[in-house]
mmCIF file with all atom_site columns, C-alpha atoms in Angstrom:
data_model
loop_
_atom_site.group_PDB
_atom_site.id
_atom_site.type_symbol
_atom_site.label_atom_id
_atom_site.label_alt_id
_atom_site.label_comp_id
_atom_site.label_asym_id
_atom_site.label_entity_id
_atom_site.label_seq_id
_atom_site.pdbx_PDB_ins_code
_atom_site.Cartn_x
_atom_site.Cartn_y
_atom_site.Cartn_z
_atom_site.occupancy
_atom_site.B_iso_or_equiv
_atom_site.pdbx_formal_charge
_atom_site.auth_seq_id
_atom_site.auth_comp_id
_atom_site.auth_asym_id
_atom_site.auth_atom_id
_atom_site.pdbx_PDB_model_num
ATOM 1   C CA . MET A 1 1   ? 0.201   0.137   0.112   1.00 47.00 ? 1   MET A CA 1
ATOM 2   C CA . SER A 1 2   ? 1.702   3.186   -1.170  1.00 46.00 ? 2   SER A CA 1
ATOM 3   C CA . GLU A 1 3   ? 1.755   6.366   0.696   1.00 48.00 ? 3   GLU A CA 1
ATOM 4   C CA . SER A 1 4   ? 0.168   9.179   0.172   1.00 47.00 ? 4   SER A CA 1
ATOM 5   C CA . HIS A 1 5   ? 2.085   12.933  0.095   1.00 49.00 ? 5   HIS A CA 1
ATOM 6   C CA . GLU A 1 6   ? -1.301  14.910  -0.798  1.00 48.00 ? 6   GLU A CA 1
ATOM 7   C CA . HIS A 1 7   ? -2.308  17.266  2.165   1.00 47.00 ? 7   HIS A CA 1
ATOM 8   C CA . PRO A 1 8   ? -5.808  16.826  3.549   1.00 48.00 ? 8   PRO A CA 1
ATOM 9   C CA . GLY A 1 9   ? -7.739  19.814  2.125   1.00 49.00 ? 9   GLY A CA 1
ATOM 10  C CA . ALA A 1 10  ? -5.276  21.278  -0.419  1.00 48.00 ? 10  ALA A CA 1
ATOM 11  C CA . VAL A 1 11  ? -6.826  22.708  -3.036  1.00 48.00 ? 11  VAL A CA 1
ATOM 12  C CA . ASP A 1 12  ? -4.713  23.218  -6.323  1.00 53.00 ? 12  ASP A CA 1
ATOM 13  C CA . VAL A 1 13  ? -5.015  26.962  -8.103  1.00 48.00 ? 13  VAL A CA 1
ATOM 14  C CA . PRO A 1 14  ? -4.389  27.089  -11.655 1.00 51.00 ? 14  PRO A CA 1
ATOM 15  C CA . GLU A 1 15  ? -1.015  29.281  -12.827 1.00 54.00 ? 15  GLU A CA 1
ATOM 16  C CA . ALA A 1 16  ? -2.712  32.654  -14.032 1.00 51.00 ? 16  ALA A CA 1
ATOM 17  C CA . PRO A 1 17  ? -2.590  32.343  -18.168 1.00 53.00 ? 17  PRO A CA 1
ATOM 18  C CA . PRO A 1 18  ? 0.194   33.992  -19.736 1.00 52.00 ? 18  PRO A CA 1
ATOM 19  C CA . THR A 1 19  ? -0.163  37.434  -20.940 1.00 49.00 ? 19  THR A CA 1
ATOM 20  C CA . PRO A 1 20  ? -0.687  37.559  -24.747 1.00 50.00 ? 20  PRO A CA 1
ATOM 21  C CA . ALA A 1 21  ? 2.335   39.308  -26.540 1.00 49.00 ? 21  ALA A CA 1
ATOM 22  C CA . GLY A 1 22  ? 0.028   41.701  -28.393 1.00 51.00 ? 22  GLY A CA 1
ATOM 23  C CA . SER A 1 23  ? -1.876  42.761  -25.346 1.00 56.00 ? 23  SER A CA 1
ATOM 24  C CA . GLU A 1 24  ? 0.730   45.741  -24.550 1.00 58.00 ? 24  GLU A CA 1
ATOM 25  C CA . ALA A 1 25  ? 0.290   46.767  -28.175 1.00 57.00 ? 25  ALA A CA 1
ATOM 26  C CA . ALA A 1 26  ? -3.636  46.859  -27.913 1.00 56.00 ? 26  ALA A CA 1
ATOM 27  C CA . GLU A 1 27  ? -2.937  48.757  -24.995 1.00 60.00 ? 27  GLU A CA 1
ATOM 28  C CA . ALA A 1 28  ? -0.662  51.360  -26.364 1.00 57.00 ? 28  ALA A CA 1
ATOM 29  C CA . ALA A 1 29  ? -3.230  51.651  -29.480 1.00 59.00 ? 29  ALA A CA 1
ATOM 30  C CA . ASP A 1 30  ? -5.881  52.558  -26.952 1.00 60.00 ? 30  ASP A CA 1
ATOM 31  C CA . ALA A 1 31  ? -3.929  55.213  -25.228 1.00 58.00 ? 31  ALA A CA 1
ATOM 32  C CA . ALA A 1 32  ? -2.698  56.587  -29.095 1.00 58.00 ? 32  ALA A CA 1
ATOM 33  C CA . ASP A 1 33  ? -6.268  56.716  -30.318 1.00 60.00 ? 33  ASP A CA 1
ATOM 34  C CA . ALA A 1 34  ? -7.473  58.396  -26.826 1.00 54.00 ? 34  ALA A CA 1
ATOM 35  C CA . ALA A 1 35  ? -4.517  61.256  -27.216 1.00 53.00 ? 35  ALA A CA 1
ATOM 36  C CA . GLU A 1 36  ? -5.828  61.577  -30.614 1.00 58.00 ? 36  GLU A CA 1
ATOM 37  C CA . ALA A 1 37  ? -9.334  62.324  -29.810 1.00 49.00 ? 37  ALA A CA 1
ATOM 38  C CA . ALA A 1 38  ? -8.021  64.965  -26.864 1.00 44.00 ? 38  ALA A CA 1
ATOM 39  C CA . ASP A 1 39  ? -6.061  66.757  -29.695 1.00 47.00 ? 39  ASP A CA 1
ATOM 40  C CA . ALA A 1 40  ? -9.157  66.701  -31.711 1.00 42.00 ? 40  ALA A CA 1
ATOM 41  C CA . SER A 1 41  ? -11.384 67.729  -29.186 1.00 39.00 ? 41  SER A CA 1
ATOM 42  C CA . GLN A 1 42  ? -8.888  70.622  -28.207 1.00 39.00 ? 42  GLN A CA 1
ATOM 43  C CA . GLU A 1 43  ? -8.732  71.725  -32.017 1.00 43.00 ? 43  GLU A CA 1
ATOM 44  C CA . GLN A 1 44  ? -12.176 71.931  -32.047 1.00 41.00 ? 44  GLN A CA 1
ATOM 45  C CA . LEU A 1 45  ? -12.187 74.454  -28.630 1.00 42.00 ? 45  LEU A CA 1
ATOM 46  C CA . ALA A 1 46  ? -9.416  76.321  -30.950 1.00 57.00 ? 46  ALA A CA 1
ATOM 47  C CA . LEU A 1 47  ? -10.814 80.076  -31.961 1.00 69.00 ? 47  LEU A CA 1
ATOM 48  C CA . ASP A 1 48  ? -10.418 80.314  -36.100 1.00 78.00 ? 48  ASP A CA 1
ATOM 49  C CA . VAL A 1 49  ? -10.353 84.025  -35.777 1.00 75.00 ? 49  VAL A CA 1
ATOM 50  C CA . ALA A 1 50  ? -10.663 83.803  -39.909 1.00 73.00 ? 50  ALA A CA 1
ATOM 51  C CA . GLU A 1 51  ? -13.893 82.070  -39.811 1.00 81.00 ? 51  GLU A CA 1
ATOM 52  C CA . PHE A 1 52  ? -15.501 85.347  -38.260 1.00 82.00 ? 52  PHE A CA 1
ATOM 53  C CA . PRO A 1 53  ? -17.291 87.903  -40.780 1.00 83.00 ? 53  PRO A CA 1
ATOM 54  C CA . GLY A 1 54  ? -14.834 90.843  -39.763 1.00 83.00 ? 54  GLY A CA 1
ATOM 55  C CA . GLY A 1 55  ? -11.657 88.451  -38.863 1.00 88.00 ? 55  GLY A CA 1
ATOM 56  C CA . ILE A 1 56  ? -9.197  89.621  -36.637 1.00 92.00 ? 56  ILE A CA 1
ATOM 57  C CA . HIS A 1 57  ? -10.713 93.033  -36.768 1.00 92.00 ? 57  HIS A CA 1
ATOM 58  C CA . GLY A 1 58  ? -13.963 92.168  -35.847 1.00 92.00 ? 58  GLY A CA 1
ATOM 59  C CA . ALA A 1 59  ? -13.549 89.798  -32.625 1.00 92.00 ? 59  ALA A CA 1
ATOM 60  C CA . LEU A 1 60  ? -11.072 92.462  -31.476 1.00 93.00 ? 60  LEU A CA 1
ATOM 61  C CA . GLU A 1 61  ? -13.955 95.065  -31.457 1.00 93.00 ? 61  GLU A CA 1
ATOM 62  C CA . ALA A 1 62  ? -16.490 92.502  -29.992 1.00 91.00 ? 62  ALA A CA 1
ATOM 63  C CA . VAL A 1 63  ? -13.641 92.328  -26.855 1.00 92.00 ? 63  VAL A CA 1
ATOM 64  C CA . LEU A 1 64  ? -12.810 95.887  -26.830 1.00 93.00 ? 64  LEU A CA 1
ATOM 65  C CA . MET A 1 65  ? -17.013 96.993  -26.827 1.00 90.00 ? 65  MET A CA 1
ATOM 66  C CA . VAL A 1 66  ? -17.439 94.935  -23.092 1.00 86.00 ? 66  VAL A CA 1
ATOM 67  C CA . VAL A 1 67  ? -14.595 95.917  -21.187 1.00 85.00 ? 67  VAL A CA 1
ATOM 68  C CA . ASP A 1 68  ? -14.511 98.633  -18.546 1.00 78.00 ? 68  ASP A CA 1
ATOM 69  C CA . GLU A 1 69  ? -11.016 99.411  -18.412 1.00 84.00 ? 69  GLU A CA 1
ATOM 70  C CA . PRO A 1 70  ? -8.088  99.518  -20.871 1.00 89.00 ? 70  PRO A CA 1
ATOM 71  C CA . VAL A 1 71  ? -6.811  96.093  -22.038 1.00 92.00 ? 71  VAL A CA 1
ATOM 72  C CA . THR A 1 72  ? -3.381  95.064  -23.457 1.00 93.00 ? 72  THR A CA 1
ATOM 73  C CA . ALA A 1 73  ? -2.354  93.773  -26.365 1.00 94.00 ? 73  ALA A CA 1
ATOM 74  C CA . VAL A 1 74  ? -1.055  90.350  -24.761 1.00 94.00 ? 74  VAL A CA 1
ATOM 75  C CA . ALA A 1 75  ? -4.375  89.714  -23.087 1.00 94.00 ? 75  ALA A CA 1
ATOM 76  C CA . LEU A 1 76  ? -6.162  90.669  -26.371 1.00 94.00 ? 76  LEU A CA 1
ATOM 77  C CA . ALA A 1 77  ? -4.122  88.150  -28.068 1.00 93.00 ? 77  ALA A CA 1
ATOM 78  C CA . THR A 1 78  ? -4.415  85.356  -25.572 1.00 93.00 ? 78  THR A CA 1
ATOM 79  C CA . ALA A 1 79  ? -8.032  85.887  -25.429 1.00 91.00 ? 79  ALA A CA 1
ATOM 80  C CA . LEU A 1 80  ? -8.203  85.596  -29.542 1.00 91.00 ? 80  LEU A CA 1
ATOM 81  C CA . GLU A 1 81  ? -5.508  82.825  -29.562 1.00 91.00 ? 81  GLU A CA 1
ATOM 82  C CA . GLN A 1 82  ? -3.340  85.097  -31.774 1.00 91.00 ? 82  GLN A CA 1
ATOM 83  C CA . PRO A 1 83  ? 0.314   86.362  -32.036 1.00 93.00 ? 83  PRO A CA 1
ATOM 84  C CA . VAL A 1 84  ? 0.346   90.060  -30.215 1.00 93.00 ? 84  VAL A CA 1
ATOM 85  C CA . ALA A 1 85  ? 2.308   91.131  -33.257 1.00 94.00 ? 85  ALA A CA 1
ATOM 86  C CA . ASP A 1 86  ? -0.633  90.367  -35.251 1.00 93.00 ? 86  ASP A CA 1
ATOM 87  C CA . VAL A 1 87  ? -3.106  91.606  -32.737 1.00 94.00 ? 87  VAL A CA 1
ATOM 88  C CA . GLU A 1 88  ? -0.986  95.039  -32.288 1.00 94.00 ? 88  GLU A CA 1
ATOM 89  C CA . ALA A 1 89  ? -1.441  95.853  -35.970 1.00 95.00 ? 89  ALA A CA 1
ATOM 90  C CA . ALA A 1 90  ? -4.995  94.904  -36.133 1.00 94.00 ? 90  ALA A CA 1
ATOM 91  C CA . LEU A 1 91  ? -5.364  97.339  -33.068 1.00 95.00 ? 91  LEU A CA 1
ATOM 92  C CA . ALA A 1 92  ? -3.118  100.183 -34.988 1.00 93.00 ? 92  ALA A CA 1
ATOM 93  C CA . GLU A 1 93  ? -5.499  99.272  -38.460 1.00 94.00 ? 93  GLU A CA 1
ATOM 94  C CA . LEU A 1 94  ? -8.548  99.826  -36.308 1.00 94.00 ? 94  LEU A CA 1
ATOM 95  C CA . GLU A 1 95  ? -7.448  102.954 -34.871 1.00 93.00 ? 95  GLU A CA 1
ATOM 96  C CA . GLU A 1 96  ? -6.456  104.388 -38.338 1.00 93.00 ? 96  GLU A CA 1
ATOM 97  C CA . GLY A 1 97  ? -9.877  103.309 -39.994 1.00 93.00 ? 97  GLY A CA 1
ATOM 98  C CA . TYR A 1 98  ? -12.142 105.174 -37.418 1.00 93.00 ? 98  TYR A CA 1
ATOM 99  C CA . VAL A 1 99  ? -10.052 108.289 -37.833 1.00 91.00 ? 99  VAL A CA 1
ATOM 100 C CA . GLU A 1 100 ? -10.561 108.107 -41.769 1.00 92.00 ? 100 GLU A CA 1
ATOM 101 C CA . GLN A 1 101 ? -13.986 107.116 -41.554 1.00 92.00 ? 101 GLN A CA 1
ATOM 102 C CA . ARG A 1 102 ? -14.895 110.203 -39.255 1.00 90.00 ? 102 ARG A CA 1
ATOM 103 C CA . ARG A 1 103 ? -16.539 107.590 -36.763 1.00 92.00 ? 103 ARG A CA 1
ATOM 104 C CA . GLY A 1 104 ? -18.269 108.944 -33.274 1.00 92.00 ? 104 GLY A CA 1
ATOM 105 C CA . PHE A 1 105 ? -15.943 106.726 -31.597 1.00 92.00 ? 105 PHE A CA 1
ATOM 106 C CA . THR A 1 106 ? -12.063 105.886 -31.664 1.00 91.00 ? 106 THR A CA 1
ATOM 107 C CA . LEU A 1 107 ? -9.569  103.480 -30.226 1.00 92.00 ? 107 LEU A CA 1
ATOM 108 C CA . ARG A 1 108 ? -6.788  104.790 -27.851 1.00 88.00 ? 108 ARG A CA 1
ATOM 109 C CA . PRO A 1 109 ? -3.644  103.354 -26.371 1.00 88.00 ? 109 PRO A CA 1
ATOM 110 C CA . VAL A 1 110 ? -4.437  104.306 -22.849 1.00 85.00 ? 110 VAL A CA 1
ATOM 111 C CA . GLY A 1 111 ? -2.629  103.441 -19.041 1.00 78.00 ? 111 GLY A CA 1
ATOM 112 C CA . GLY A 1 112 ? -1.046  100.840 -20.682 1.00 84.00 ? 112 GLY A CA 1
ATOM 113 C CA . GLY A 1 113 ? -4.037  98.900  -22.478 1.00 90.00 ? 113 GLY A CA 1
ATOM 114 C CA . TRP A 1 114 ? -6.294  99.796  -25.513 1.00 92.00 ? 114 TRP A CA 1
ATOM 115 C CA . ARG A 1 115 ? -9.968  100.960 -24.974 1.00 91.00 ? 115 ARG A CA 1
ATOM 116 C CA . ILE A 1 116 ? -12.609 102.387 -27.392 1.00 91.00 ? 116 ILE A CA 1
ATOM 117 C CA . TYR A 1 117 ? -13.651 106.043 -26.282 1.00 89.00 ? 117 TYR A CA 1
ATOM 118 C CA . SER A 1 118 ? -15.990 108.444 -27.911 1.00 89.00 ? 118 SER A CA 1
ATOM 119 C CA . ARG A 1 119 ? -14.337 111.113 -30.064 1.00 89.00 ? 119 ARG A CA 1
ATOM 120 C CA . HIS A 1 120 ? -13.328 114.751 -28.338 1.00 86.00 ? 120 HIS A CA 1
ATOM 121 C CA . GLU A 1 121 ? -15.283 116.634 -30.811 1.00 90.00 ? 121 GLU A CA 1
ATOM 122 C CA . TYR A 1 122 ? -18.613 114.870 -29.537 1.00 90.00 ? 122 TYR A CA 1
ATOM 123 C CA . ALA A 1 123 ? -18.243 115.958 -25.775 1.00 85.00 ? 123 ALA A CA 1
ATOM 124 C CA . PRO A 1 124 ? -21.083 118.126 -25.264 1.00 85.00 ? 124 PRO A CA 1
ATOM 125 C CA . VAL A 1 125 ? -23.826 115.557 -27.127 1.00 87.00 ? 125 VAL A CA 1
ATOM 126 C CA . VAL A 1 126 ? -22.382 112.670 -24.661 1.00 81.00 ? 126 VAL A CA 1
ATOM 127 C CA . GLU A 1 127 ? -21.986 114.993 -21.673 1.00 75.00 ? 127 GLU A CA 1
ATOM 128 C CA . ARG A 1 128 ? -25.644 116.162 -22.084 1.00 76.00 ? 128 ARG A CA 1
ATOM 129 C CA . PHE A 1 129 ? -26.916 112.279 -22.391 1.00 77.00 ? 129 PHE A CA 1
ATOM 130 C CA . VAL A 1 130 ? -25.167 111.001 -19.389 1.00 66.00 ? 130 VAL A CA 1
ATOM 131 C CA . LEU A 1 131 ? -25.473 114.166 -16.784 1.00 61.00 ? 131 LEU A CA 1
ATOM 132 C CA . ASP A 1 132 ? -28.954 115.118 -18.240 1.00 60.00 ? 132 ASP A CA 1
ATOM 133 C CA . GLY A 1 133 ? -27.483 118.817 -18.447 1.00 46.00 ? 133 GLY A CA 1
ATOM 134 C CA . GLN A 1 134 ? -25.508 118.549 -14.869 1.00 47.00 ? 134 GLN A CA 1
ATOM 135 C CA . GLN A 1 135 ? -21.846 119.609 -15.095 1.00 51.00 ? 135 GLN A CA 1
ATOM 136 C CA . ALA A 1 136 ? -19.626 117.132 -12.481 1.00 58.00 ? 136 ALA A CA 1
ATOM 137 C CA . ARG A 1 137 ? -16.022 118.721 -13.333 1.00 73.00 ? 137 ARG A CA 1
ATOM 138 C CA . LEU A 1 138 ? -13.459 119.238 -10.792 1.00 81.00 ? 138 LEU A CA 1
ATOM 139 C CA . THR A 1 139 ? -13.120 122.641 -9.054  1.00 84.00 ? 139 THR A CA 1
ATOM 140 C CA . GLN A 1 140 ? -10.467 125.299 -10.063 1.00 87.00 ? 140 GLN A CA 1
ATOM 141 C CA . ALA A 1 141 ? -8.882  124.107 -6.293  1.00 88.00 ? 141 ALA A CA 1
ATOM 142 C CA . SER A 1 142 ? -8.988  120.274 -7.326  1.00 90.00 ? 142 SER A CA 1
ATOM 143 C CA . LEU A 1 143 ? -7.265  120.985 -10.827 1.00 90.00 ? 143 LEU A CA 1
ATOM 144 C CA . GLU A 1 144 ? -4.520  122.996 -9.064  1.00 90.00 ? 144 GLU A CA 1
ATOM 145 C CA . THR A 1 145 ? -4.112  120.527 -6.315  1.00 93.00 ? 145 THR A CA 1
ATOM 146 C CA . LEU A 1 146 ? -3.872  117.572 -8.907  1.00 93.00 ? 146 LEU A CA 1
ATOM 147 C CA . ALA A 1 147 ? -1.726  119.069 -10.993 1.00 91.00 ? 147 ALA A CA 1
ATOM 148 C CA . VAL A 1 148 ? 0.832   119.778 -8.491  1.00 91.00 ? 148 VAL A CA 1
ATOM 149 C CA . ILE A 1 149 ? 0.329   116.075 -7.072  1.00 94.00 ? 149 ILE A CA 1
ATOM 150 C CA . ALA A 1 150 ? 0.921   114.976 -10.968 1.00 92.00 ? 150 ALA A CA 1
ATOM 151 C CA . TYR A 1 151 ? 4.226   116.867 -11.415 1.00 90.00 ? 151 TYR A CA 1
ATOM 152 C CA . ARG A 1 152 ? 5.633   116.559 -7.885  1.00 90.00 ? 152 ARG A CA 1
ATOM 153 C CA . GLN A 1 153 ? 4.825   113.017 -7.015  1.00 92.00 ? 153 GLN A CA 1
ATOM 154 C CA . PRO A 1 154 ? 5.180   111.421 -4.335  1.00 93.00 ? 154 PRO A CA 1
ATOM 155 C CA . VAL A 1 155 ? 4.486   114.599 -2.670  1.00 93.00 ? 155 VAL A CA 1
ATOM 156 C CA . SER A 1 156 ? 3.351   115.119 0.922   1.00 93.00 ? 156 SER A CA 1
ATOM 157 C CA . ARG A 1 157 ? 0.087   117.066 2.176   1.00 92.00 ? 157 ARG A CA 1
ATOM 158 C CA . SER A 1 158 ? 2.261   120.111 3.304   1.00 90.00 ? 158 SER A CA 1
ATOM 159 C CA . ARG A 1 159 ? 4.128   120.235 0.101   1.00 91.00 ? 159 ARG A CA 1
ATOM 160 C CA . VAL A 1 160 ? 1.319   120.466 -1.795  1.00 93.00 ? 160 VAL A CA 1
ATOM 161 C CA . ALA A 1 161 ? -0.130  123.267 0.394   1.00 90.00 ? 161 ALA A CA 1
ATOM 162 C CA . ALA A 1 162 ? 3.109   125.116 0.464   1.00 89.00 ? 162 ALA A CA 1
ATOM 163 C CA . VAL A 1 163 ? 2.557   125.442 -3.034  1.00 88.00 ? 163 VAL A CA 1
ATOM 164 C CA . ARG A 1 164 ? -1.038  126.443 -3.370  1.00 88.00 ? 164 ARG A CA 1
ATOM 165 C CA . GLY A 1 165 ? -0.579  128.860 -0.362  1.00 86.00 ? 165 GLY A CA 1
ATOM 166 C CA . VAL A 1 166 ? -3.690  127.425 1.167   1.00 88.00 ? 166 VAL A CA 1
ATOM 167 C CA . ASN A 1 167 ? -4.743  123.911 3.405   1.00 86.00 ? 167 ASN A CA 1
ATOM 168 C CA . VAL A 1 168 ? -5.833  120.874 0.930   1.00 90.00 ? 168 VAL A CA 1
ATOM 169 C CA . ASP A 1 169 ? -7.041  118.617 3.079   1.00 87.00 ? 169 ASP A CA 1
ATOM 170 C CA . GLY A 1 170 ? -10.651 118.698 1.826   1.00 86.00 ? 170 GLY A CA 1
ATOM 171 C CA . VAL A 1 171 ? -9.284  118.525 -1.797  1.00 91.00 ? 171 VAL A CA 1
ATOM 172 C CA . ILE A 1 172 ? -6.846  115.745 -0.857  1.00 92.00 ? 172 ILE A CA 1
ATOM 173 C CA . ARG A 1 173 ? -9.872  114.198 0.192   1.00 89.00 ? 173 ARG A CA 1
ATOM 174 C CA . THR A 1 174 ? -11.885 114.805 -2.724  1.00 88.00 ? 174 THR A CA 1
ATOM 175 C CA . LEU A 1 175 ? -9.763  113.516 -5.376  1.00 92.00 ? 175 LEU A CA 1
ATOM 176 C CA . LEU A 1 176 ? -8.626  110.016 -3.439  1.00 91.00 ? 176 LEU A CA 1
ATOM 177 C CA . SER A 1 177 ? -13.088 109.696 -3.455  1.00 87.00 ? 177 SER A CA 1
ATOM 178 C CA . ARG A 1 178 ? -12.279 110.205 -7.158  1.00 87.00 ? 178 ARG A CA 1
ATOM 179 C CA . GLY A 1 179 ? -9.645  107.539 -7.666  1.00 89.00 ? 179 GLY A CA 1
ATOM 180 C CA . LEU A 1 180 ? -7.751  109.901 -9.248  1.00 92.00 ? 180 LEU A CA 1
ATOM 181 C CA . ILE A 1 181 ? -4.750  110.011 -6.335  1.00 94.00 ? 181 ILE A CA 1
ATOM 182 C CA . GLU A 1 182 ? -3.576  107.338 -4.198  1.00 94.00 ? 182 GLU A CA 1
ATOM 183 C CA . GLU A 1 183 ? -1.488  107.160 -1.017  1.00 92.00 ? 183 GLU A CA 1
ATOM 184 C CA . ARG A 1 184 ? 2.381   106.409 -1.962  1.00 91.00 ? 184 ARG A CA 1
ATOM 185 C CA . GLY A 1 185 ? 3.797   105.448 1.531   1.00 89.00 ? 185 GLY A CA 1
ATOM 186 C CA . HIS A 1 186 ? 5.229   107.453 3.877   1.00 89.00 ? 186 HIS A CA 1
ATOM 187 C CA . ASP A 1 187 ? 8.174   110.355 3.798   1.00 87.00 ? 187 ASP A CA 1
ATOM 188 C CA . GLU A 1 188 ? 11.283  108.638 5.340   1.00 87.00 ? 188 GLU A CA 1
ATOM 189 C CA . GLU A 1 189 ? 11.918  111.579 7.381   1.00 85.00 ? 189 GLU A CA 1
ATOM 190 C CA . SER A 1 190 ? 8.378   113.137 8.502   1.00 83.00 ? 190 SER A CA 1
ATOM 191 C CA . THR A 1 191 ? 6.523   109.832 8.104   1.00 84.00 ? 191 THR A CA 1
ATOM 192 C CA . ALA A 1 192 ? 4.249   112.185 6.125   1.00 89.00 ? 192 ALA A CA 1
ATOM 193 C CA . ILE A 1 193 ? 1.887   109.975 3.783   1.00 91.00 ? 193 ILE A CA 1
ATOM 194 C CA . LEU A 1 194 ? 2.765   110.541 0.309   1.00 95.00 ? 194 LEU A CA 1
ATOM 195 C CA . TYR A 1 195 ? 0.639   111.125 -2.848  1.00 96.00 ? 195 TYR A CA 1
ATOM 196 C CA . GLY A 1 196 ? 0.153   110.225 -6.667  1.00 95.00 ? 196 GLY A CA 1
ATOM 197 C CA . THR A 1 197 ? -1.783  110.235 -9.485  1.00 95.00 ? 197 THR A CA 1
ATOM 198 C CA . THR A 1 198 ? -3.659  106.520 -10.201 1.00 93.00 ? 198 THR A CA 1
ATOM 199 C CA . SER A 1 199 ? -4.260  104.734 -13.793 1.00 90.00 ? 199 SER A CA 1
ATOM 200 C CA . TYR A 1 200 ? -7.434  106.042 -13.533 1.00 88.00 ? 200 TYR A CA 1
ATOM 201 C CA . PHE A 1 201 ? -6.109  109.585 -13.805 1.00 91.00 ? 201 PHE A CA 1
ATOM 202 C CA . LEU A 1 202 ? -3.894  108.705 -17.117 1.00 90.00 ? 202 LEU A CA 1
ATOM 203 C CA . GLU A 1 203 ? -7.240  107.008 -18.414 1.00 86.00 ? 203 GLU A CA 1
ATOM 204 C CA . ARG A 1 204 ? -9.329  109.719 -17.848 1.00 84.00 ? 204 ARG A CA 1
ATOM 205 C CA . LEU A 1 205 ? -6.634  112.208 -19.424 1.00 83.00 ? 205 LEU A CA 1
ATOM 206 C CA . GLY A 1 206 ? -6.283  109.885 -22.211 1.00 83.00 ? 206 GLY A CA 1
ATOM 207 C CA . LEU A 1 207 ? -2.490  109.506 -21.298 1.00 86.00 ? 207 LEU A CA 1
ATOM 208 C CA . GLN A 1 208 ? -0.480  106.098 -22.083 1.00 85.00 ? 208 GLN A CA 1
ATOM 209 C CA . SER A 1 209 ? 2.416   107.237 -19.279 1.00 88.00 ? 209 SER A CA 1
ATOM 210 C CA . LEU A 1 210 ? 3.447   110.303 -16.783 1.00 88.00 ? 210 LEU A CA 1
ATOM 211 C CA . ASP A 1 211 ? 5.702   111.055 -19.648 1.00 87.00 ? 211 ASP A CA 1
ATOM 212 C CA . ASP A 1 212 ? 3.151   112.393 -21.534 1.00 86.00 ? 212 ASP A CA 1
ATOM 213 C CA . LEU A 1 213 ? 2.108   114.825 -19.365 1.00 85.00 ? 213 LEU A CA 1
ATOM 214 C CA . PRO A 1 214 ? 2.348   118.597 -20.784 1.00 82.00 ? 214 PRO A CA 1
ATOM 215 C CA . ALA A 1 215 ? 5.575   120.675 -20.017 1.00 77.00 ? 215 ALA A CA 1
ATOM 216 C CA . LEU A 1 216 ? 4.337   122.696 -17.220 1.00 65.00 ? 216 LEU A CA 1
ATOM 217 C CA . ALA A 1 217 ? 7.172   121.399 -14.592 1.00 54.00 ? 217 ALA A CA 1
ATOM 218 C CA . PRO A 1 218 ? 9.501   124.439 -15.461 1.00 61.00 ? 218 PRO A CA 1
ATOM 219 C CA . TYR A 1 219 ? 6.619   126.729 -14.234 1.00 60.00 ? 219 TYR A CA 1
ATOM 220 C CA . LEU A 1 220 ? 6.448   124.918 -10.524 1.00 56.00 ? 220 LEU A CA 1
ATOM 221 C CA . PRO A 1 221 ? 9.086   125.890 -7.676  1.00 56.00 ? 221 PRO A CA 1
ATOM 222 C CA . GLU A 1 222 ? 11.636  123.121 -7.705  1.00 59.00 ? 222 GLU A CA 1
ATOM 223 C CA . VAL A 1 223 ? 11.964  120.730 -5.066  1.00 54.00 ? 223 VAL A CA 1
ATOM 224 C CA . ASP A 1 224 ? 14.459  122.175 -2.486  1.00 59.00 ? 224 ASP A CA 1
ATOM 225 C CA . VAL A 1 225 ? 12.647  125.987 -2.962  1.00 58.00 ? 225 VAL A CA 1
ATOM 226 C CA . LEU A 1 226 ? 9.436   123.798 -1.533  1.00 53.00 ? 226 LEU A CA 1
ATOM 227 C CA . ASP A 1 227 ? 11.407  122.718 1.027   1.00 57.00 ? 227 ASP A CA 1
ATOM 228 C CA . GLU A 1 228 ? 12.358  125.961 1.716   1.00 59.00 ? 228 GLU A CA 1
ATOM 229 C CA . ILE A 1 229 ? 8.338   127.053 1.555   1.00 54.00 ? 229 ILE A CA 1
ATOM 230 C CA . ALA A 1 230 ? 7.613   124.034 3.618   1.00 52.00 ? 230 ALA A CA 1
ATOM 231 C CA . GLU A 1 231 ? 9.802   124.718 6.730   1.00 57.00 ? 231 GLU A CA 1
ATOM 232 C CA . GLY A 1 232 ? 8.536   128.176 6.886   1.00 53.00 ? 232 GLY A CA 1
ATOM 233 C CA . GLY A 1 233 ? 5.012   127.488 7.188   1.00 47.00 ? 233 GLY A CA 1
ATOM 234 C CA . HIS A 1 234 ? 6.197   125.133 9.896   1.00 47.00 ? 234 HIS A CA 1
ATOM 235 C CA . ALA A 1 235 ? 7.895   127.608 11.515  1.00 43.00 ? 235 ALA A CA 1
#
C-alpha cells in the first residue's frame, strides 16, 4: 500500500494564463487613440478668427466693446489665440480706420492698454446725455492740487499746501474719493503720507504714461524751494 503525499484539504490553484504578446501593443494603441481624440477635441475648441465675418478686426471690436478698462495687447492676443504682433497691427489698423471714417468713437492706447472712447468732438452731446445737463467737473482748487501732485509725485500734503498757499485737506479727500490720486507710502524723515496719481488719472486724461504730461514742470518751484517754503510754513 503506497504512501500518499497529498495534504488533506489542499486545493490546486491554476496558474494565471500568460499575457498575450500583443496585449501591450493593444493598450498602447488605445492610449494613442485617446490622445488623438483629445487633440481633436482641443482643435475644435480653438478659435479660428478667420471664420468670423470681420476676421481679427471684428473679434477685437467685440471684446473691446465689453471691457470697462483698458486691456493690453497681450491679454487680447491670449483671448483670441493670436500672435501679439498680429493683434497690435490689427489694433493700429482699427484706430487708423476710425479716424479715416470720421466715426463718433476712436480706439486709443491709454494706461498701458487699449480701449474704445467717444471722440472728443462729440463731448457736448455725450455730456448732455450722461449728466443730463448737470456739470460734474473738478473745481479750480481740485485741478490745481491735482496738477501739483501729478508733477511732483510722490509728494506730501504739506508740500502741496505750500505750493498752493492754502489748506488742501478737503481737496485731497475729494481727489482720493474720485480715484484720481492714491497713497504712495510715507516720507522717511517726516513720516508724512505721500500721494501720487493713479492709472485712472491717466485713463481720464487719455495719457499712456506720466511722460506724456504737458511740459508744465518748469513753471513750478524746484524741490529745494518747496522744502524751504514747507519749512517756513512750519516755523
